[in-house]
Amino acid sequence: MSEKDASLIGHITEVTGSQLTATLLGDAEGFQSSVRLGMEEISVGQIGSNVAVRSKGILLLAQVTRMWSTPNAADPRILDRHIDLLPLGEIGKDGGFTRGVARFPVVGAEVHLVTAGQLEALFDRYRTSGLDLGRLSNRPELKVYLDPTTLFNRHLAILGQSGSGKSWTVTSLLQRTVAALPHAHIILLDVHGEYGWRDSDGRLHSAFPSDMAKHLDAYELEIPYWLLSYGELVDLLIDRKDPNASVQMSFMREALFALRKKANADLALSQLSVDSPVYFNIKELFLQFKKANEQLVDFGKEKGPLYGAFDEFLVRFQAMYNDARYDFLFKPKKRLSSASLVELLEDFVGLSKPQRPINIIDLSGVPADVRPLISAQIGRLAFEFNYWNPRRHEFPIVLVCEEAHQYIPRETDTAHQGTRKVIERIAKEGRKYAIGLCVVSQRPLELSETVLSQCGNFICLRITNPDDQRYIQRLMPEGEKGLADTLVSLRRGEAIVLGEATPLPTRFQVYAPDPTPASNDAPLAKSWRRGVPDFDAASIVDHWWRQKRSHH
């Protein structure tokens, strides 16, 4: 018997535009639950496995998405076995794989098992990149290779519910990317301090080797108020629900432009705008609002046109300005001139000494209400850096946004309009300026649809929420929507990768990162069994007062 005959497992019985159905060989025809081809033992009908469909010069690669049985029409005591297939693409005469299906097979077409060698050949053109992220779930002997250029240039979304292995996957991906591409430029926004943390003795622990990553605390880095655009300052200082919000916004635009111009007259900037990243004195902005709010005309007999319109603004501003948690934003100690922008950019794009391919910006200590603003600000500065960089193609940057749904919400969320638009601009225009985006989220339904729709690659971990599943399904390429049904069955650290960076949608087990991030579940049973007799509540209060977190 030839290998081709041995690999035959059934025939196509139904064809639609998005799915094929096949009936497997019956017991009388020699059905086997597994078939030996060469040195391989291959299961028949395994969910997620790949098969080849042959039909008069057409060779399709398809994935098994369902298996079931029905009573045989001639003898109900016999069961006929059926499988649903998701067509992935066509295999040419040269063995090359092309995504999508131009010609569909006819009823009666043969369905064959695919050997490891045939699957491995599909990844050949990606193998030279050296970026392999894991192994096929149903063929552990096969490595999964991704094309890093397409993966990051066309943007990437890593999606999965809490506990599915997102931080594990991000760490493994970045570790392997830098191992293959040691001169990478990656900015990682660490919202929870998972990728770098200090223990109770103050020692820094990292999810990356010391020569691979540099950790920057947002407080020490100082991202001052004057770098914020007009829209970001509106998000920060003005309550859009205030009846006087529109008046406050108009006044701020005029006052902000005048103050930026006044403080930078020596720079002779003819193109200065209200959004220019140049220094201005925020106390003067406050005093202008205060003066207009208290202005009296006609020798004090009449209230001015803006009298009392800024009451809410002034209260909100003073509350934030006097809160020590916001000092890194409102009261910078080293970013006191427009010229200090150079050093700041060098710090977080990786040009300052010592240079590292990964720059981790720890936002865990930043107050939650301004964390989205600071995150988007970092994204905007990275974008602007390469937008004005004539050698941008020699300096591609990737921005990794952890917990992205917190600051890149859907359009129905009005809380962070300015910050959302910043990241959406990167999603829409970043590829032209060598800025790649990697968004990481456990709630894709709350994430900007504009951003997700611009992602050309997805790494999807376990998702059991039906609403999130349907949302992801809508974003998937037409021929791959059926894969969303398998998200609920993924194990921890197991993912489906699809998009332009992989030759075919692939279910794989992510390599374990080394070191690992601080994202493991608390050992509840162990802790509750042993107890902690010498627990020090005073030290916790001290951390709280000083706004200093640590991990143990």
Coordinates of C-alpha atoms in Angstrom, one line a residue, residues 112-522:
H112 CA -5.8 12.7 3.7
L113 CA -3.8 12.9 6.9
V114 CA -0.9 15.4 6.9
T115 CA 2.5 14.2 8.1
A116 CA 4.8 16.2 10.3
G117 CA 7.2 16.7 7.4
Q118 CA 4.5 18.2 5.3
L119 CA 3.5 20.6 8.1
E120 CA 7.1 21.5 8.9
A121 CA 7.6 22.5 5.2
L122 CA 4.9 25.1 5.5
F123 CA 7.0 26.9 8.2
D124 CA 10.3 26.8 6.1
R125 CA 10.3 30.4 5.0
Y126 CA 9.7 31.6 8.6
R127 CA 12.4 29.3 10.1
T128 CA 15.3 31.6 9.1
S129 CA 13.9 34.4 11.3
G130 CA 14.8 32.3 14.4
L131 CA 11.7 33.3 16.2
D132 CA 9.9 30.2 17.4
L133 CA 7.4 30.7 20.2
G134 CA 6.3 27.2 21.0
R135 CA 5.3 23.7 19.7
L136 CA 2.2 22.4 18.0
S137 CA -0.3 21.2 20.5
N138 CA -1.1 18.0 18.7
R139 CA 2.4 17.5 17.2
P140 CA 4.9 18.5 20.0
E141 CA 7.8 17.6 17.8
L142 CA 7.1 20.5 15.5
K143 CA 8.2 24.1 16.3
V144 CA 6.0 27.1 15.5
Y145 CA 7.9 29.8 13.7
L146 CA 6.6 33.4 13.4
D147 CA 7.9 36.2 11.1
P148 CA 8.9 39.0 13.5
T149 CA 8.8 41.7 10.8
T150 CA 5.2 41.0 10.0
L151 CA 4.2 40.2 13.6
F152 CA 5.1 43.6 14.9
N153 CA 4.8 45.8 11.9
R154 CA 1.2 44.8 11.2
H155 CA 0.4 45.0 15.0
L156 CA -0.3 42.2 17.4
A157 CA -3.1 41.5 19.9
I158 CA -2.6 39.0 22.7
L159 CA -6.0 38.2 24.2
G160 CA -7.0 35.9 27.0
Q161 CA -8.9 35.8 30.2
S162 CA -7.3 36.2 33.6
G163 CA -5.1 33.2 34.4
S164 CA -4.9 32.0 30.8
G165 CA -1.2 32.8 30.5
K166 CA -1.0 36.3 28.9
S167 CA 2.0 37.6 31.0
W168 CA 3.7 34.2 30.5
T169 CA 3.2 34.6 26.7
V170 CA 4.3 38.2 26.6
T171 CA 7.5 37.4 28.5
S172 CA 8.3 34.3 26.4
L173 CA 7.6 36.3 23.2
L174 CA 9.9 39.2 24.1
Q175 CA 12.6 37.0 25.5
R176 CA 12.8 35.0 22.3
T177 CA 12.5 38.1 20.1
V178 CA 15.5 39.7 21.8
A179 CA 17.4 36.4 21.7
A180 CA 16.9 36.3 17.9
L181 CA 17.1 40.1 17.3
P182 CA 19.5 41.5 20.0
H183 CA 19.2 45.1 18.8
A184 CA 15.4 45.4 19.2
H185 CA 13.7 48.5 20.6
I186 CA 10.8 47.5 22.7
I187 CA 8.9 49.7 25.2
L188 CA 6.8 47.7 27.7
L189 CA 4.1 49.4 29.8
D190 CA 4.0 47.4 33.0
V191 CA 0.7 48.4 34.7
H192 CA 0.9 45.9 37.6
G193 CA 4.7 45.6 38.2
E194 CA 4.7 42.0 36.9
Y195 CA 7.8 42.3 34.8
G196 CA 10.0 44.0 37.4
W197 CA 9.5 44.2 41.1
R198 CA 11.3 44.8 44.3
D199 CA 11.2 42.4 47.3
S200 CA 10.9 43.5 50.9
D201 CA 14.7 44.1 51.0
G202 CA 14.5 46.4 48.1
R203 CA 16.2 44.1 45.6
L204 CA 15.0 44.2 42.0
H205 CA 13.7 41.1 40.4
S206 CA 13.0 40.9 36.7
A207 CA 11.2 38.7 34.2
F208 CA 14.2 39.3 31.9
P209 CA 18.0 38.8 32.2
S210 CA 19.8 42.0 33.3
D211 CA 21.4 42.5 29.9
M212 CA 18.1 42.3 28.1
A213 CA 15.9 44.8 29.9
K214 CA 16.1 48.2 31.7
H215 CA 13.5 49.1 34.4
L216 CA 12.3 52.7 34.6
D217 CA 9.9 53.8 37.4
A218 CA 7.4 56.3 36.1
Y219 CA 8.0 58.4 39.2
E220 CA 11.7 58.6 38.6
L221 CA 11.4 58.9 34.9
E222 CA 9.1 62.0 35.3
I223 CA 6.7 62.5 32.5
P224 CA 5.8 66.2 33.2
Y225 CA 2.4 67.9 32.6
W226 CA 3.9 70.2 29.9
L227 CA 4.3 67.2 27.6
L228 CA 0.6 66.6 27.5
S229 CA -1.3 67.6 24.5
Y230 CA -4.3 69.9 24.7
G231 CA -6.7 66.9 24.5
E232 CA -4.8 65.0 27.2
L233 CA -4.9 68.0 29.5
V234 CA -8.7 68.3 28.9
D235 CA -9.0 64.6 29.9
L236 CA -7.0 65.2 33.0
L237 CA -8.3 68.5 34.3
I238 CA -11.9 69.0 32.9
D239 CA -15.0 67.0 33.8
R240 CA -16.8 66.6 30.5
K241 CA -20.1 66.2 32.4
D242 CA -19.7 69.7 33.9
P243 CA -22.3 72.1 32.3
N244 CA -19.5 74.6 31.8
A245 CA -17.1 72.0 30.2
S246 CA -17.2 73.5 26.7
V247 CA -16.4 77.0 28.1
Q248 CA -13.5 75.6 30.1
M249 CA -12.1 73.7 27.1
S250 CA -12.3 76.9 24.9
F251 CA -10.6 79.0 27.6
M252 CA -7.9 76.3 28.1
R253 CA -7.0 76.2 24.4
E254 CA -6.4 79.9 24.2
A255 CA -4.5 80.1 27.6
L256 CA -2.4 77.1 26.9
F257 CA -1.3 78.3 23.5
A258 CA -0.4 81.7 24.9
L259 CA 1.6 80.2 27.8
R260 CA 3.6 77.8 25.6
K261 CA 4.4 80.7 23.2
K262 CA 5.5 83.0 26.1
A263 CA 7.7 80.4 27.8
N264 CA 9.6 79.5 24.6
A265 CA 10.0 82.8 22.9
D266 CA 13.8 82.2 22.9
L267 CA 13.3 79.1 20.7
A268 CA 11.7 81.2 17.9
L269 CA 9.3 78.4 16.9
S270 CA 7.2 79.7 14.0
Q271 CA 5.1 76.4 13.9
L272 CA 4.4 76.4 17.7
S273 CA 0.9 74.9 18.4
V274 CA -1.3 74.3 21.4
D275 CA 0.0 70.7 21.3
S276 CA 3.7 71.4 21.0
P277 CA 5.8 69.4 23.6
V278 CA 7.4 72.5 25.1
Y279 CA 7.5 73.8 28.7
F280 CA 4.9 76.2 30.2
N281 CA 4.2 77.1 33.8
I282 CA 1.1 75.3 35.0
K283 CA 0.7 77.7 38.0
E284 CA 0.1 80.5 35.5
L285 CA -2.5 78.4 33.8
F286 CA -4.3 78.0 37.1
L287 CA -4.1 81.8 37.9
Q288 CA -5.5 82.7 34.5
F289 CA -8.6 80.4 35.2
K290 CA -8.9 81.9 38.7
K291 CA -8.7 85.5 37.5
A292 CA -11.4 84.9 34.8
N293 CA -13.5 83.1 37.3
E294 CA -13.5 86.0 39.8
Q295 CA -13.4 88.9 37.3
L296 CA -15.7 91.9 38.0
V297 CA -16.4 94.6 35.5
D298 CA -17.8 98.1 35.5
F299 CA -15.7 99.0 38.6
G300 CA -16.8 95.9 40.5
K301 CA -20.5 96.4 40.0
E302 CA -21.0 93.6 37.5
K303 CA -19.8 90.0 37.3
G304 CA -17.6 89.2 34.3
P305 CA -18.7 86.9 31.5
L306 CA -16.9 83.9 33.0
Y307 CA -17.6 84.6 36.6
G308 CA -18.2 81.3 38.4
A309 CA -17.8 79.2 35.2
F310 CA -14.6 77.7 36.4
D311 CA -15.5 76.7 40.0
E312 CA -15.5 73.0 39.3
F313 CA -12.3 73.2 37.3
L314 CA -10.4 75.1 40.1
V315 CA -11.5 72.6 42.8
R316 CA -10.5 69.6 40.6
F317 CA -7.2 71.2 39.7
Q318 CA -6.2 72.1 43.3
A319 CA -7.2 68.7 44.6
M320 CA -4.9 67.0 42.1
Y321 CA -2.1 69.5 42.4
N322 CA -1.9 69.2 46.2
D323 CA -2.0 65.4 46.1
A324 CA 1.5 64.1 46.6
R325 CA 0.8 61.1 44.4
Y326 CA 0.7 63.4 41.4
D327 CA 4.0 65.2 42.1
F328 CA 5.8 63.3 39.3
L329 CA 3.4 64.9 36.9
F330 CA 2.7 68.4 38.3
K331 CA 5.9 69.1 40.2
P332 CA 8.8 67.7 38.1
K333 CA 12.3 68.1 39.6
K334 CA 14.4 67.5 36.5
R335 CA 12.1 68.2 33.5
L336 CA 12.0 72.0 34.0
S337 CA 12.7 73.1 30.5
S338 CA 11.8 72.2 26.9
A339 CA 15.4 71.0 26.4
S340 CA 14.9 68.2 28.9
L341 CA 12.7 66.4 26.4
V342 CA 15.8 65.1 24.7
E343 CA 16.9 63.2 27.8
L344 CA 13.4 61.9 28.4
L345 CA 13.1 60.5 24.9
E346 CA 16.6 58.8 25.2
D347 CA 15.5 57.2 28.5
F348 CA 12.5 55.4 27.2
V349 CA 13.3 54.6 23.6
G350 CA 16.5 52.9 24.8
L351 CA 19.2 55.4 23.8
S352 CA 20.5 56.3 27.3
K353 CA 23.3 54.2 28.9
P354 CA 23.2 51.4 29.5
Q355 CA 21.3 50.5 26.4
R356 CA 18.9 47.6 26.5
P357 CA 16.6 46.2 23.9
I358 CA 13.6 46.2 26.3
N359 CA 12.7 49.3 28.3
I360 CA 10.1 48.4 31.0
I361 CA 8.2 51.4 32.3
D362 CA 6.7 50.5 35.7
L363 CA 3.3 52.3 36.1
S364 CA 2.1 50.2 39.1
G365 CA 2.7 53.1 41.5
V366 CA 1.0 55.7 39.3
P367 CA -2.5 56.6 40.6
A368 CA -5.1 54.6 38.7
D369 CA -7.0 57.7 37.4
V370 CA -4.0 59.1 35.5
R371 CA -2.4 55.8 34.6
P372 CA -4.3 55.7 31.3
L373 CA -3.1 59.2 30.5
I374 CA 0.6 58.5 31.2
S375 CA 0.4 55.2 29.2
A376 CA -1.0 57.0 26.2
Q377 CA 1.5 59.8 26.7
I378 CA 4.4 57.4 26.4
G379 CA 2.8 55.9 23.3
R380 CA 2.5 59.4 21.7
L381 CA 6.1 60.3 22.5
A382 CA 7.3 57.0 20.9
F383 CA 5.2 57.7 17.8
E384 CA 6.4 61.3 17.6
F385 CA 10.0 60.2 18.0
N386 CA 9.8 58.1 14.8
Y387 CA 7.4 60.4 13.0
W388 CA 10.2 63.1 13.1
N389 CA 13.0 60.6 12.7
P390 CA 14.4 60.6 9.1
R391 CA 16.2 57.2 9.9
R392 CA 13.0 55.6 11.3
H393 CA 13.4 52.4 9.3
E394 CA 16.7 51.8 11.0
F395 CA 15.1 52.3 14.4
P396 CA 11.7 50.4 14.4
I397 CA 10.0 50.6 17.8
V398 CA 7.4 48.2 19.3
L399 CA 5.1 49.5 22.1
V400 CA 3.7 46.7 24.3
C401 CA 0.5 47.8 26.1
E402 CA -0.4 45.6 29.0
E403 CA -4.0 45.8 30.3
A404 CA -4.8 47.8 27.2
H405 CA -8.5 47.9 27.8
Q406 CA -7.9 50.3 30.8
Y407 CA -6.7 53.1 28.6
I408 CA -7.7 52.2 25.1
P409 CA -11.5 51.8 25.7
R410 CA -14.3 51.5 23.1
E411 CA -15.8 54.7 21.7
T412 CA -18.8 54.3 24.0
D413 CA -16.5 55.0 27.0
T414 CA -16.0 58.8 27.1
A415 CA -13.6 58.8 30.0
H416 CA -10.4 58.7 28.0
Q417 CA -11.2 60.1 24.6
G418 CA -7.9 61.9 24.1
T419 CA -5.8 59.0 25.3
R420 CA -7.7 56.5 23.1
K421 CA -7.2 58.6 20.0
V422 CA -3.4 58.6 20.6
I423 CA -3.1 54.8 20.5
E424 CA -5.7 54.6 17.7
R425 CA -3.4 56.9 15.7
I426 CA -0.5 54.5 16.2
A427 CA -2.7 51.6 15.2
K428 CA -3.7 53.3 12.0
E429 CA -0.5 55.1 11.0
G430 CA 2.3 53.4 13.0
R431 CA 3.4 51.0 10.2
K432 CA 4.4 54.0 8.0
Y433 CA 6.7 55.3 10.7
A434 CA 8.1 52.0 11.9
I435 CA 6.0 51.9 15.1
G436 CA 4.6 48.5 16.0
L437 CA 1.8 48.0 18.5
C438 CA 1.2 45.0 20.8
V439 CA -2.0 45.2 22.8
V440 CA -2.5 42.8 25.7
S441 CA -6.0 42.5 27.3
Q442 CA -8.2 40.2 29.2
R443 CA -11.3 42.0 28.1
P444 CA -11.3 42.4 24.3
L445 CA -14.9 43.5 24.4
E446 CA -13.9 46.7 26.4
L447 CA -11.0 47.4 24.0
S448 CA -11.1 49.9 21.2
E449 CA -12.5 48.2 18.1
T450 CA -10.5 50.6 15.9
V451 CA -7.2 49.3 17.5
L452 CA -8.2 45.6 17.3
S453 CA -9.4 45.9 13.7
Q454 CA -5.9 47.3 12.7
C455 CA -4.1 44.3 14.3
G456 CA -2.9 41.9 11.5
N457 CA -2.0 39.2 14.0
F458 CA -3.7 37.6 17.0
I459 CA -2.4 35.3 19.8
C460 CA -5.6 34.1 21.5
L461 CA -5.4 32.3 24.8
R462 CA -8.3 30.7 26.7
I463 CA -11.5 32.9 26.6
T464 CA -14.7 31.5 28.1
N465 CA -16.8 34.6 28.1
P466 CA -19.3 34.2 25.1
D467 CA -19.5 38.0 24.5
D468 CA -15.7 38.2 24.2
Q469 CA -15.6 35.1 21.9
R470 CA -18.2 36.6 19.6
Y471 CA -16.3 39.9 19.5
I472 CA -13.0 38.2 18.6
Q473 CA -14.8 36.1 16.0
R474 CA -16.0 39.3 14.2
L475 CA -12.4 40.6 14.0
M476 CA -11.0 37.4 12.6
P477 CA -10.5 36.9 8.8
E478 CA -13.5 35.5 7.2
G479 CA -12.1 32.0 6.7
E480 CA -10.9 31.7 10.2
K481 CA -13.9 32.7 12.3
G482 CA -14.6 29.0 13.2
L483 CA -11.5 29.0 15.3
A484 CA -13.2 31.2 17.9
D485 CA -15.2 28.1 19.0
T486 CA -12.0 26.4 20.2
L487 CA -10.9 29.2 22.6
V488 CA -12.8 27.8 25.5
S489 CA -10.9 24.5 25.4
L490 CA -7.3 25.9 25.5
R491 CA -5.1 25.0 28.4
R492 CA -3.1 27.5 30.4
G493 CA -0.2 28.8 28.2
E494 CA -1.8 27.3 25.1
A495 CA -2.8 29.6 22.3
I496 CA -4.0 30.0 18.8
V497 CA -1.9 32.2 16.6
L498 CA -3.4 33.6 13.4
G499 CA -2.6 36.4 11.0
E500 CA 0.0 37.4 8.5
A501 CA 3.0 36.4 10.7
T502 CA 2.2 32.7 10.5
P503 CA 1.7 30.5 7.4
L504 CA -1.5 29.0 8.9
P505 CA -3.7 29.4 12.0
T506 CA -1.9 27.2 14.6
R507 CA -2.8 25.9 18.0
F508 CA 0.4 25.6 20.0
Q509 CA 1.9 25.5 23.5
V510 CA 3.9 28.6 24.4
Y511 CA 7.5 27.9 25.6
A512 CA 7.9 28.6 29.3
P513 CA 9.7 31.9 29.9
D514 CA 12.9 32.0 31.9
P515 CA 12.8 34.0 34.2
T516 CA 9.0 34.1 34.7
P517 CA 6.9 37.2 35.4
A518 CA 5.3 37.8 38.9
S519 CA 1.8 36.8 37.7
N520 CA 1.3 33.4 39.3
D521 CA -1.8 32.8 41.4
A522 CA -1.4 33.1 45.2

